[in-house]
Each structure stands twice: as C-alpha cells, then as structure tokens.
mmCIF file of C-alpha atoms and ligand atoms in Angstrom:
data_model
loop_
_atom_site.group_PDB
_atom_site.id
_atom_site.type_symbol
_atom_site.label_atom_id
_atom_site.label_comp_id
_atom_site.label_asym_id
_atom_site.label_seq_id
_atom_site.Cartn_x
_atom_site.Cartn_y
_atom_site.Cartn_z
ATOM 1 C CA MET A 17 -29.376 9.373 -14.417
ATOM 2 C CA THR A 18 -27.643 9.994 -11.092
ATOM 3 C CA ILE A 19 -24.530 7.830 -11.564
ATOM 4 C CA GLN A 20 -21.429 10.030 -11.581
ATOM 5 C CA ALA A 21 -17.806 9.309 -10.806
ATOM 6 C CA ASN A 22 -14.235 10.287 -11.615
ATOM 7 C CA TRP A 23 -12.204 7.301 -12.804
ATOM 8 C CA SER A 24 -8.647 6.845 -13.961
ATOM 9 C CA TYR A 25 -6.598 3.794 -14.758
ATOM 10 C CA PRO A 26 -2.996 2.828 -14.057
ATOM 11 C CA THR A 27 0.194 2.926 -15.976
ATOM 12 C CA ALA A 28 2.514 0.916 -18.249
ATOM 13 C CA ILE A 29 3.322 -2.325 -16.427
ATOM 14 C CA LYS A 30 6.091 -4.638 -17.577
ATOM 15 C CA PHE A 31 5.022 -7.859 -15.920
ATOM 16 C CA GLY A 32 6.872 -11.150 -15.696
ATOM 17 C CA ALA A 33 9.773 -13.100 -14.257
ATOM 18 C CA GLY A 34 13.156 -11.734 -15.299
ATOM 19 C CA ARG A 35 11.851 -8.424 -16.578
ATOM 20 C CA ILE A 36 14.058 -6.486 -14.164
ATOM 21 C CA ALA A 37 16.588 -6.937 -17.000
ATOM 22 C CA GLU A 38 14.682 -4.161 -18.809
ATOM 23 C CA LEU A 39 15.216 -1.579 -16.044
ATOM 24 C CA ALA A 40 17.918 0.474 -17.783
ATOM 25 C CA GLU A 41 16.131 0.289 -21.125
ATOM 26 C CA GLN A 42 12.876 1.497 -19.552
ATOM 27 C CA CYS A 43 14.675 4.350 -17.779
ATOM 28 C CA LYS A 44 16.178 5.456 -21.091
ATOM 29 C CA ALA A 45 12.818 5.114 -22.838
ATOM 30 C CA ILE A 46 11.364 7.802 -20.566
ATOM 31 C CA GLY A 47 14.407 10.023 -21.007
ATOM 32 C CA LEU A 48 16.322 9.434 -17.772
ATOM 33 C CA LYS A 49 20.091 9.917 -17.796
ATOM 34 C CA ARG A 50 20.944 10.035 -14.083
ATOM 35 C CA PRO A 51 18.262 8.227 -12.049
ATOM 36 C CA LEU A 52 18.479 7.940 -8.279
ATOM 37 C CA LEU A 53 17.538 4.475 -7.040
ATOM 38 C CA VAL A 54 15.698 4.738 -3.714
ATOM 39 C CA THR A 55 15.453 1.627 -1.560
ATOM 40 C CA ASP A 56 15.396 0.707 2.134
ATOM 41 C CA LYS A 57 18.278 -0.107 4.469
ATOM 42 C CA ALA A 58 17.654 -3.858 4.442
ATOM 43 C CA LEU A 59 17.416 -4.128 0.663
ATOM 44 C CA ALA A 60 20.453 -1.930 0.012
ATOM 45 C CA SER A 61 22.858 -4.759 0.801
ATOM 46 C CA LEU A 62 21.024 -7.502 -1.105
ATOM 47 C CA PRO A 63 22.179 -8.995 -4.432
ATOM 48 C CA ILE A 64 18.968 -7.957 -6.270
ATOM 49 C CA THR A 65 19.776 -4.309 -5.532
ATOM 50 C CA ALA A 66 23.426 -4.665 -6.522
ATOM 51 C CA ALA A 67 22.354 -6.333 -9.777
ATOM 52 C CA ALA A 68 19.983 -3.471 -10.574
ATOM 53 C CA LEU A 69 22.728 -0.905 -9.898
ATOM 54 C CA ASP A 70 25.208 -2.902 -12.003
ATOM 55 C CA GLN A 71 22.751 -2.888 -14.866
ATOM 56 C CA LEU A 72 22.245 0.880 -14.623
ATOM 57 C CA GLU A 73 25.991 1.504 -14.512
ATOM 58 C CA THR A 74 26.669 -0.727 -17.517
ATOM 59 C CA ALA A 75 24.033 1.215 -19.452
ATOM 60 C CA GLY A 76 25.732 4.519 -18.611
ATOM 61 C CA LEU A 77 23.097 5.650 -16.103
ATOM 62 C CA GLY A 78 25.356 5.699 -13.026
ATOM 63 C CA ARG A 79 24.777 3.666 -9.866
ATOM 64 C CA ALA A 80 23.369 6.196 -7.415
ATOM 65 C CA CYS A 81 21.485 4.713 -4.470
ATOM 66 C CA PHE A 82 19.736 6.308 -1.482
ATOM 67 C CA SER A 83 18.686 3.897 1.253
ATOM 68 C CA GLU A 84 18.145 5.925 4.454
ATOM 69 C CA VAL A 85 14.499 4.902 4.507
ATOM 70 C CA ASP A 86 12.787 3.881 7.750
ATOM 71 C CA PRO A 87 10.041 1.216 7.804
ATOM 72 C CA ASN A 88 7.472 4.007 8.271
ATOM 73 C CA PRO A 89 9.302 6.772 6.370
ATOM 74 C CA ASN A 90 9.018 10.359 7.598
ATOM 75 C CA GLU A 91 9.836 13.847 6.346
ATOM 76 C CA LYS A 92 13.410 13.589 7.664
ATOM 77 C CA ASN A 93 14.029 10.596 5.393
ATOM 78 C CA MET A 94 12.491 12.629 2.590
ATOM 79 C CA GLU A 95 14.700 15.650 3.221
ATOM 80 C CA ALA A 96 17.822 13.464 3.296
ATOM 81 C CA GLY A 97 16.704 11.874 0.028
ATOM 82 C CA ILE A 98 16.102 15.251 -1.589
ATOM 83 C CA ALA A 99 19.600 16.347 -0.524
ATOM 84 C CA ALA A 100 21.024 13.231 -2.206
ATOM 85 C CA TYR A 101 18.898 13.852 -5.299
ATOM 86 C CA LYS A 102 20.131 17.421 -5.653
ATOM 87 C CA ALA A 103 23.768 16.606 -4.834
ATOM 88 C CA GLY A 104 23.781 13.933 -7.539
ATOM 89 C CA GLY A 105 22.113 16.119 -10.178
ATOM 90 C CA HIS A 106 19.488 13.435 -10.764
ATOM 91 C CA ASP A 107 16.638 13.601 -13.256
ATOM 92 C CA GLY A 108 14.301 10.880 -12.014
ATOM 93 C CA VAL A 109 13.701 8.318 -9.292
ATOM 94 C CA ILE A 110 13.668 4.534 -9.385
ATOM 95 C CA CYS A 111 11.519 3.412 -6.463
ATOM 96 C CA PHE A 112 12.902 -0.031 -5.641
ATOM 97 C CA GLY A 113 11.512 -2.071 -2.756
ATOM 98 C CA GLY A 114 8.482 -2.496 -0.551
ATOM 99 C CA GLY A 115 5.940 0.128 0.413
ATOM 100 C CA SER A 116 8.392 2.266 2.386
ATOM 101 C CA ALA A 117 10.901 2.638 -0.448
ATOM 102 C CA LEU A 118 8.207 3.101 -3.084
ATOM 103 C CA ASP A 119 6.447 5.785 -1.079
ATOM 104 C CA LEU A 120 9.585 7.638 -0.048
ATOM 105 C CA GLY A 121 10.973 7.539 -3.596
ATOM 106 C CA LYS A 122 7.733 9.095 -4.784
ATOM 107 C CA MET A 123 8.002 11.831 -2.138
ATOM 108 C CA ILE A 124 11.537 12.674 -3.302
ATOM 109 C CA ALA A 125 10.334 12.863 -6.915
ATOM 110 C CA LEU A 126 7.438 15.093 -5.845
ATOM 111 C CA MET A 127 9.175 17.430 -3.410
ATOM 112 C CA HIS A 128 12.748 17.893 -4.708
ATOM 113 C CA ASP A 129 11.963 21.336 -6.157
ATOM 114 C CA GLN A 130 8.692 22.563 -4.618
ATOM 115 C CA THR A 131 8.082 25.691 -2.560
ATOM 116 C CA VAL A 132 5.104 24.275 -0.619
ATOM 117 C CA SER A 133 5.419 21.956 2.375
ATOM 118 C CA VAL A 134 4.731 18.274 1.766
ATOM 119 C CA TRP A 135 1.971 18.437 4.431
ATOM 120 C CA ASP A 136 0.140 20.967 2.251
ATOM 121 C CA LEU A 137 -0.209 18.221 -0.372
ATOM 122 C CA GLU A 138 -2.196 15.838 1.800
ATOM 123 C CA ASP A 139 -4.919 13.928 -0.040
ATOM 124 C CA ILE A 140 -7.705 16.384 0.760
ATOM 125 C CA GLY A 141 -9.914 17.906 -1.934
ATOM 126 C CA ASP A 142 -7.815 19.607 -4.601
ATOM 127 C CA TRP A 143 -4.814 20.288 -2.347
ATOM 128 C CA TYR A 144 -2.567 18.555 -4.915
ATOM 129 C CA THR A 145 -3.015 21.585 -7.191
ATOM 130 C CA ARG A 146 -0.814 23.513 -4.730
ATOM 131 C CA ALA A 147 2.211 21.635 -6.139
ATOM 132 C CA ASP A 148 4.049 22.778 -9.253
ATOM 133 C CA ALA A 149 3.342 19.771 -11.484
ATOM 134 C CA THR A 150 6.155 20.725 -13.871
ATOM 135 C CA LYS A 151 8.689 20.103 -11.089
ATOM 136 C CA ILE A 152 7.792 16.503 -10.331
ATOM 137 C CA ALA A 153 10.474 14.065 -11.463
ATOM 138 C CA PRO A 154 9.592 10.958 -13.517
ATOM 139 C CA ILE A 155 9.192 7.774 -11.485
ATOM 140 C CA VAL A 156 10.024 4.185 -12.358
ATOM 141 C CA ALA A 157 8.633 1.700 -9.830
ATOM 142 C CA VAL A 158 10.071 -1.729 -9.088
ATOM 143 C CA PRO A 159 8.221 -3.503 -6.271
ATOM 144 C CA THR A 160 10.076 -6.236 -4.374
ATOM 145 C CA THR A 161 7.095 -7.175 -2.214
ATOM 146 C CA ALA A 162 3.533 -8.019 -3.215
ATOM 147 C CA GLY A 163 1.187 -5.960 -1.119
ATOM 148 C CA THR A 164 1.340 -2.188 -1.111
ATOM 149 C CA GLY A 165 0.403 -1.666 -4.751
ATOM 150 C CA SER A 166 2.093 1.735 -4.541
ATOM 151 C CA GLU A 167 3.685 0.859 -7.905
ATOM 152 C CA VAL A 168 0.363 1.597 -9.596
ATOM 153 C CA GLY A 169 -0.874 4.310 -7.231
ATOM 154 C CA ARG A 170 -0.861 8.095 -7.263
ATOM 155 C CA ALA A 171 -0.135 8.589 -3.579
ATOM 156 C CA GLY A 172 2.452 7.882 -0.932
ATOM 157 C CA VAL A 173 2.171 7.585 2.837
ATOM 158 C CA LEU A 174 4.498 9.777 4.910
ATOM 159 C CA THR A 175 4.682 9.767 8.712
ATOM 160 C CA ASN A 176 5.082 13.081 10.511
ATOM 161 C CA SER A 177 8.069 12.556 12.829
ATOM 162 C CA VAL A 178 6.703 15.071 15.375
ATOM 163 C CA THR A 179 3.037 14.075 15.599
ATOM 164 C CA HIS A 180 3.572 10.416 14.545
ATOM 165 C CA LYS A 181 0.564 10.800 12.269
ATOM 166 C CA LYS A 182 0.567 9.101 8.880
ATOM 167 C CA LYS A 183 -0.548 11.327 6.035
ATOM 168 C CA ILE A 184 -1.495 10.297 2.522
ATOM 169 C CA ILE A 185 0.217 12.611 0.048
ATOM 170 C CA PHE A 186 -1.458 12.665 -3.350
ATOM 171 C CA HIS A 187 -0.623 13.971 -6.799
ATOM 172 C CA PRO A 188 -1.733 12.523 -10.172
ATOM 173 C CA LYS A 189 1.885 12.746 -11.381
ATOM 174 C CA LEU A 190 2.991 10.353 -8.635
ATOM 175 C CA LEU A 191 1.717 7.554 -10.857
ATOM 176 C CA PRO A 192 4.924 5.885 -12.034
ATOM 177 C CA ALA A 193 5.702 6.362 -15.733
ATOM 178 C CA VAL A 194 6.687 2.696 -15.896
ATOM 179 C CA THR A 195 6.343 -0.165 -13.437
ATOM 180 C CA ILE A 196 8.354 -3.361 -13.613
ATOM 181 C CA CYS A 197 6.606 -6.236 -11.815
ATOM 182 C CA ASP A 198 9.118 -9.067 -11.652
ATOM 183 C CA PRO A 199 8.002 -11.838 -9.282
ATOM 184 C CA GLU A 200 11.571 -13.152 -8.998
ATOM 185 C CA LEU A 201 12.377 -10.051 -6.911
ATOM 186 C CA THR A 202 9.877 -11.152 -4.257
ATOM 187 C CA VAL A 203 11.313 -14.633 -3.703
ATOM 188 C CA GLY A 204 13.815 -13.538 -1.036
ATOM 189 C CA MET A 205 11.291 -11.828 1.262
ATOM 190 C CA PRO A 206 11.336 -12.990 4.889
ATOM 191 C CA LYS A 207 8.305 -15.177 5.574
ATOM 192 C CA PHE A 208 6.542 -12.719 7.853
ATOM 193 C CA ILE A 209 6.885 -10.004 5.197
ATOM 194 C CA THR A 210 5.421 -12.333 2.556
ATOM 195 C CA ALA A 211 2.504 -12.924 4.929
ATOM 196 C CA GLY A 212 2.021 -9.317 6.024
ATOM 197 C CA THR A 213 2.322 -7.732 2.587
ATOM 198 C CA GLY A 214 0.028 -10.372 1.103
ATOM 199 C CA MET A 215 -2.575 -9.580 3.748
ATOM 200 C CA ASP A 216 -2.220 -5.882 2.871
ATOM 201 C CA ALA A 217 -3.164 -6.746 -0.719
ATOM 202 C CA LEU A 218 -6.157 -8.678 0.607
ATOM 203 C CA ALA A 219 -7.143 -5.749 2.850
ATOM 204 C CA HIS A 220 -7.033 -3.364 -0.133
ATOM 205 C CA CYS A 221 -9.243 -5.655 -2.218
ATOM 206 C CA LEU A 222 -11.631 -6.383 0.659
ATOM 207 C CA GLU A 223 -12.041 -2.763 1.751
ATOM 208 C CA ALA A 224 -12.451 -1.539 -1.814
ATOM 209 C CA TYR A 225 -15.014 -4.277 -2.439
ATOM 210 C CA CYS A 226 -16.985 -3.284 0.681
ATOM 211 C CA SER A 227 -16.752 0.483 0.219
ATOM 212 C CA PRO A 228 -20.172 1.972 -0.590
ATOM 213 C CA PHE A 229 -19.043 4.228 -3.464
ATOM 214 C CA TYR A 230 -20.119 3.478 -7.031
ATOM 215 C CA HIS A 231 -17.216 2.092 -9.054
ATOM 216 C CA PRO A 232 -18.094 -1.236 -10.691
ATOM 217 C CA MET A 233 -14.694 -1.546 -12.395
ATOM 218 C CA SER A 234 -12.951 -1.436 -9.036
ATOM 219 C CA GLN A 235 -15.539 -3.811 -7.632
ATOM 220 C CA GLY A 236 -14.705 -6.461 -10.219
ATOM 221 C CA ILE A 237 -10.955 -6.008 -9.829
ATOM 222 C CA ALA A 238 -11.224 -6.252 -6.040
ATOM 223 C CA LEU A 239 -13.148 -9.509 -6.233
ATOM 224 C CA GLU A 240 -10.655 -11.206 -8.550
ATOM 225 C CA GLY A 241 -7.802 -9.797 -6.457
ATOM 226 C CA MET A 242 -9.258 -11.517 -3.385
ATOM 227 C CA ARG A 243 -9.429 -14.806 -5.290
ATOM 228 C CA LEU A 244 -5.765 -14.522 -6.250
ATOM 229 C CA VAL A 245 -4.760 -13.893 -2.617
ATOM 230 C CA PHE A 246 -6.842 -16.725 -1.145
ATOM 231 C CA GLU A 247 -5.440 -19.175 -3.705
ATOM 232 C CA ASN A 248 -1.823 -18.030 -3.798
ATOM 233 C CA LEU A 249 -0.797 -16.510 -0.468
ATOM 234 C CA PRO A 250 -0.761 -19.902 1.311
ATOM 235 C CA LYS A 251 1.299 -21.292 -1.596
ATOM 236 C CA VAL A 252 4.016 -18.616 -1.473
ATOM 237 C CA TYR A 253 4.130 -18.790 2.323
ATOM 238 C CA ALA A 254 4.680 -22.560 2.231
ATOM 239 C CA ASN A 255 6.933 -22.505 -0.828
ATOM 240 C CA PRO A 256 8.699 -19.149 -1.300
ATOM 241 C CA THR A 257 10.128 -20.121 -4.709
ATOM 242 C CA ASP A 258 6.739 -20.879 -6.313
ATOM 243 C CA LEU A 259 7.162 -18.248 -9.037
ATOM 244 C CA GLU A 260 3.754 -18.680 -10.561
ATOM 245 C CA ALA A 261 2.056 -18.081 -7.205
ATOM 246 C CA ARG A 262 4.459 -15.157 -6.608
ATOM 247 C CA ALA A 263 3.339 -13.679 -9.937
ATOM 248 C CA HIS A 264 -0.326 -14.018 -8.982
ATOM 249 C CA MET A 265 0.394 -12.271 -5.662
ATOM 250 C CA MET A 266 2.096 -9.435 -7.553
ATOM 251 C CA SER A 267 -1.004 -9.072 -9.704
ATOM 252 C CA ALA A 268 -3.230 -9.113 -6.635
ATOM 253 C CA ALA A 269 -1.155 -6.340 -5.050
ATOM 254 C CA ALA A 270 -1.443 -4.110 -8.100
ATOM 255 C CA MET A 271 -5.149 -4.930 -8.382
ATOM 256 C CA GLY A 272 -5.735 -3.998 -4.748
ATOM 257 C CA ALA A 273 -4.232 -0.571 -5.268
ATOM 258 C CA VAL A 274 -6.192 -0.008 -8.471
ATOM 259 C CA ALA A 275 -9.367 -1.108 -6.685
ATOM 260 C CA PHE A 276 -8.930 1.126 -3.646
ATOM 261 C CA GLN A 277 -9.503 4.212 -5.741
ATOM 262 C CA LYS A 278 -13.035 3.225 -4.686
ATOM 263 C CA GLY A 279 -12.168 3.723 -1.027
ATOM 264 C CA LEU A 280 -10.637 1.964 1.974
ATOM 265 C CA GLY A 281 -12.201 1.608 5.388
ATOM 266 C CA ALA A 282 -11.818 0.797 9.067
ATOM 267 C CA ILE A 283 -9.057 -1.801 8.568
ATOM 268 C CA HIS A 284 -6.757 0.943 7.309
ATOM 269 C CA SER A 285 -8.033 3.681 9.599
ATOM 270 C CA LEU A 286 -7.212 1.479 12.624
ATOM 271 C CA SER A 287 -3.971 0.168 11.190
ATOM 272 C CA HIS A 288 -2.483 3.562 10.297
ATOM 273 C CA PRO A 289 -2.420 4.958 13.875
ATOM 274 C CA VAL A 290 -1.221 1.643 15.319
ATOM 275 C CA GLY A 291 1.627 1.620 12.788
ATOM 276 C CA ALA A 292 2.441 5.263 13.459
ATOM 277 C CA VAL A 293 2.535 4.878 17.269
ATOM 278 C CA TYR A 294 3.989 1.358 17.615
ATOM 279 C CA ASN A 295 5.910 0.974 14.346
ATOM 280 C CA THR A 296 4.102 -2.285 13.598
ATOM 281 C CA HIS A 297 4.139 -3.829 10.132
ATOM 282 C CA HIS A 298 1.304 -2.284 8.113
ATOM 283 C CA GLY A 299 -0.060 -5.375 6.376
ATOM 284 C CA THR A 300 0.300 -7.562 9.469
ATOM 285 C CA THR A 301 -1.645 -4.977 11.481
ATOM 286 C CA ASN A 302 -4.371 -4.984 8.832
ATOM 287 C CA ALA A 303 -4.596 -8.761 9.109
ATOM 288 C CA VAL A 304 -4.952 -8.578 12.894
ATOM 289 C CA VAL A 305 -7.956 -6.227 12.801
ATOM 290 C CA MET A 306 -9.603 -7.700 9.665
ATOM 291 C CA PRO A 307 -12.073 -10.166 11.305
ATOM 292 C CA MET A 308 -13.195 -7.594 13.894
ATOM 293 C CA VAL A 309 -13.772 -5.002 11.165
ATOM 294 C CA LEU A 310 -15.863 -7.549 9.236
ATOM 295 C CA ASP A 311 -18.021 -7.971 12.359
ATOM 296 C CA PHE A 312 -18.223 -4.196 12.797
ATOM 297 C CA ASN A 313 -19.483 -3.731 9.226
ATOM 298 C CA ARG A 314 -21.599 -6.884 9.038
ATOM 299 C CA THR A 315 -25.019 -5.236 8.754
ATOM 300 C CA ALA A 316 -23.886 -3.119 5.821
ATOM 301 C CA ILE A 317 -21.831 -5.689 3.901
ATOM 302 C CA GLU A 318 -23.446 -9.066 4.542
ATOM 303 C CA ASP A 319 -25.137 -9.275 1.119
ATOM 304 C CA ARG A 320 -22.082 -8.383 -0.876
ATOM 305 C CA ILE A 321 -19.794 -10.627 1.167
ATOM 306 C CA GLU A 322 -22.216 -13.481 0.450
ATOM 307 C CA ARG A 323 -21.870 -12.750 -3.273
ATOM 308 C CA ALA A 324 -18.087 -12.691 -2.923
ATOM 309 C CA ALA A 325 -18.090 -15.975 -1.017
ATOM 310 C CA ALA A 326 -20.148 -17.558 -3.796
ATOM 311 C CA TYR A 327 -17.669 -16.388 -6.444
ATOM 312 C CA LEU A 328 -14.696 -17.456 -4.343
ATOM 313 C CA GLY A 329 -16.133 -20.926 -3.745
ATOM 314 C CA ILE A 330 -16.268 -20.389 0.014
ATOM 315 C CA PRO A 331 -19.268 -22.190 1.597
ATOM 316 C CA GLY A 332 -21.284 -20.618 4.401
ATOM 317 C CA GLY A 333 -21.825 -17.050 3.179
ATOM 318 C CA PHE A 334 -20.626 -14.271 5.502
ATOM 319 C CA ASP A 335 -19.689 -16.625 8.347
ATOM 320 C CA GLY A 336 -17.802 -18.872 5.949
ATOM 321 C CA PHE A 337 -15.910 -15.880 4.554
ATOM 322 C CA ARG A 338 -14.973 -14.718 8.060
ATOM 323 C CA GLN A 339 -13.850 -18.257 8.926
ATOM 324 C CA LYS A 340 -11.698 -18.335 5.781
ATOM 325 C CA ILE A 341 -9.938 -15.142 6.941
ATOM 326 C CA MET A 342 -9.375 -16.665 10.397
ATOM 327 C CA GLU A 343 -7.881 -19.811 8.840
ATOM 328 C CA LEU A 344 -5.649 -17.796 6.531
ATOM 329 C CA ARG A 345 -4.398 -15.693 9.457
ATOM 330 C CA ALA A 346 -3.596 -18.830 11.442
ATOM 331 C CA GLU A 347 -1.843 -20.451 8.473
ATOM 332 C CA LEU A 348 0.355 -17.340 8.106
ATOM 333 C CA ALA A 349 1.163 -17.093 11.847
ATOM 334 C CA ILE A 350 -0.406 -13.633 12.111
ATOM 335 C CA PRO A 351 -0.897 -12.453 15.732
ATOM 336 C CA GLU A 352 -4.488 -12.827 16.880
ATOM 337 C CA THR A 353 -4.890 -9.491 18.661
ATOM 338 C CA LEU A 354 -3.467 -5.983 18.794
ATOM 339 C CA SER A 355 -2.404 -6.701 22.402
ATOM 340 C CA ALA A 356 -0.103 -9.379 21.014
ATOM 341 C CA MET A 357 1.500 -6.614 18.916
ATOM 342 C CA GLY A 358 2.096 -4.483 22.017
ATOM 343 C CA VAL A 359 -0.882 -2.123 21.773
ATOM 344 C CA GLU A 360 -1.901 -0.874 25.245
ATOM 345 C CA ALA A 361 -5.498 -0.310 26.389
ATOM 346 C CA ALA A 362 -4.349 2.932 28.047
ATOM 347 C CA ARG A 363 -3.765 4.507 24.631
ATOM 348 C CA LEU A 364 -7.103 3.592 23.049
ATOM 349 C CA ASP A 365 -8.542 7.121 23.352
ATOM 350 C CA GLU A 366 -5.545 8.562 21.524
ATOM 351 C CA LEU A 367 -5.611 5.839 18.850
ATOM 352 C CA THR A 368 -9.351 6.374 18.395
ATOM 353 C CA GLU A 369 -8.872 10.093 17.745
ATOM 354 C CA MET A 370 -6.145 9.314 15.208
ATOM 355 C CA ALA A 371 -8.303 6.691 13.488
ATOM 356 C CA LEU A 372 -11.172 9.161 13.132
ATOM 357 C CA GLU A 373 -8.844 11.657 11.457
ATOM 358 C CA ASP A 374 -7.618 9.045 8.986
ATOM 359 C CA PRO A 375 -9.011 9.590 5.480
ATOM 360 C CA SER A 376 -9.710 5.839 5.122
ATOM 361 C CA CYS A 377 -12.638 6.347 7.538
ATOM 362 C CA GLY A 378 -14.679 7.935 4.786
ATOM 363 C CA GLY A 379 -14.882 4.700 2.793
ATOM 364 C CA ASN A 380 -16.092 2.492 5.638
ATOM 365 C CA PRO A 381 -19.570 1.078 5.016
ATOM 366 C CA VAL A 382 -20.662 1.841 8.618
ATOM 367 C CA GLU A 383 -20.136 5.385 9.846
ATOM 368 C CA MET A 384 -17.290 5.502 12.355
ATOM 369 C CA THR A 385 -17.994 7.434 15.547
ATOM 370 C CA ARG A 386 -15.893 7.976 18.664
ATOM 371 C CA GLU A 387 -17.940 5.371 20.551
ATOM 372 C CA ASN A 388 -18.070 2.586 17.977
ATOM 373 C CA THR A 389 -14.447 3.091 16.882
ATOM 374 C CA ARG A 390 -13.182 2.861 20.462
ATOM 375 C CA ALA A 391 -15.280 -0.277 20.949
ATOM 376 C CA LEU A 392 -13.837 -1.718 17.730
ATOM 377 C CA PHE A 393 -10.284 -1.061 18.986
ATOM 378 C CA ALA A 394 -11.191 -2.707 22.292
ATOM 379 C CA ALA A 395 -12.485 -5.758 20.400
ATOM 380 C CA CYS A 396 -9.156 -5.947 18.550
ATOM 381 C CA LEU A 397 -7.200 -6.049 21.830
HETATM 382 FE FE1 LIG B 29 -2.498 -0.922 2.950
#
C-alpha cells in the first residue's frame, strides 16, 4: 500500500441568492464585535458594499471599511490595512470582493500582530509554523466575483513591491471561519471581469485535474467544476443577470480552489510573473496561455483529457477539448496572445526565471525547464 496523502476540506459555506443578509448574524456567531471590512477601491463606492456596511452598523458592529487595495496587492497595502485594523481596535476581518480584497484581507488577519515577516510565511514546507497561530484574526469571506476561490482557501497571494514577485502566503488558519456565497453580489461585475474570473475558475479545475498527484476527491471536484464553467460561463457573459448560472459559476470557483489542493501547473506559473510585471488581470492571463499549456503538456495528459471530454460531452477527445477552450476564449473576447496584453519578447528570459521559481511549477505534468518554459512563453506571444 503506497498511497499516502494529506487532505483537508473547506469551511462553512452559506450559499444562495440573498444570503448576504446574514452577514452581521454570521459575524456575531463567530464572536466578532468590531470587524474590519476589507474591499478594493472600485467596490468601495458600490451599493453592495454600502448595504453590507449599513447592515453591520444596524447590528451594532460598526461600519469600518479599508479599501486601499491594489489589483495585485502588495505588502504596502497590507501594512496600511494593519494600521487601520489596529487604529480601529478590530477583532476580525470581513474579506469582501474579488481575489485582491480576499487575499489582502486574509493577510491583514494573519499579520496584524506577528513578529515574523510575511515573506517568512511563504507556502514552502512547514514555514507556516513560524507564525503565532493564536494571533490570527477570524475571517469571514464574501466573494463578489466567481473565480479566485480564495473564499475557501488557506492561502493568499501577495506581490512584493520591490521585486514584483508574487508569493503565496499560507497558513491553515487563513481558511475563513464562514463564507457567504451570494450570487447576487456578482451580477454587477464588468463583463471582462466576469470572463477573466470565470476563466480563472476553469484554470484551477483544469490544472488540478491534470496535476499528477494522487487526490481522487480533488479530481472529481475538478471535473464537475469544469462542467459548470463550460455550461454557465457563456450564459453569464451573455446575460449578466442569469442568477442560476451565476450561482453555478460561484460553485465552480469554490470547487476550483478546493481542487487545487492537488496542485496547479504551468498556466499559473506563467500567469503569475506576467501579472506581477505587467499588472495584467490574473484570470484573463490564464485564459490566454491555456491552449498553449495544453499543447505543452499533451503527452502527459492526453488520456485524462480524453476522459474529461467524454464526461463533458465534448466530441473529438483532446483536440475537441482544446477546440472547446479556443471557442470559449473567442466567445468571451479574451486576447489571443500575450503580445496582445503588452508582453515583450525582450523580457522572456526574466519572465522564464520568475516562472521557474513559482511554486505552481511543481504541479505541472511535464517537468518545466529553462528551455521548454522559454519556448512555451514564446509560443504564447
Ligand atoms: Fe488562479
């Protein structure tokens, strides 16, 4: 018997349209009295955020909001957030928004009272044990996009403002105590964010499904997550108020993040440096490189992609699956190449080095080397 693995499962999820109405009640249920709501600059001025703050205030929980969060948040955003957290005497964080707000809120909850540097808590081996777990604030997560899945994850991505490198910061206690998945909150997303975040969910499911590690639970979740994206992302893109399809996309996002405990791969290891250097949208960047990464991994994944295609009702095996991705990209007006996103050939060596340092590399079915990774980047241009 050689099968061995470490598995864990996610958290309490309050799922359904209108369930944002339970935010204050859920905060109280986990003992919060003065939560800090962390969101991004764009969301801060929207009615859904005001309504959430109104609800907290009415329930006697204050209406504190921190929104100095960049699209690819860095340690400066985190330090400003920690200052706000301390100044307000807060006792927990409500992470409200897309991936940036969710991840930065988690970093504030993690780091508000630690003595170690956040970079010492990168997702490497048992580095998380360097943190004082008793000083991590409780987290309530409220996603307003359907892609990142950070609402059910135990990590956050933070960009180093000096090196522009994205680091995954991990701690088991970063798993939110409660997550509210309310698809009504996603209805107002700009179309390109609906497309990009949805493709991030697909990338999580696809990379988890293709990763070589043994985790059959994740494998099953990833496969069903892909089905939900293929069937519902075109619907929400065409009709943003289709709440049922929005709900399925929210499920797919959470499923992607649960599944990628099994590993990510080259889509993310290419996308992270491109996002860090060019500030491109994470999920959109994933979608751009997705077909080329399928080609890159073909020899290792052809059999399992054929099985997926059969389940998904896609004719033509591997080639049919790849074609389906190309059609979906076109339907969602995703750029066809990294060049179209502004990536320059002159920086490929630098991007290649960054990709090889990215922890997602380890889950790619084909070993990534300097030569083949540079060639993959070139193919994506
Ligand atoms: Fe992602």
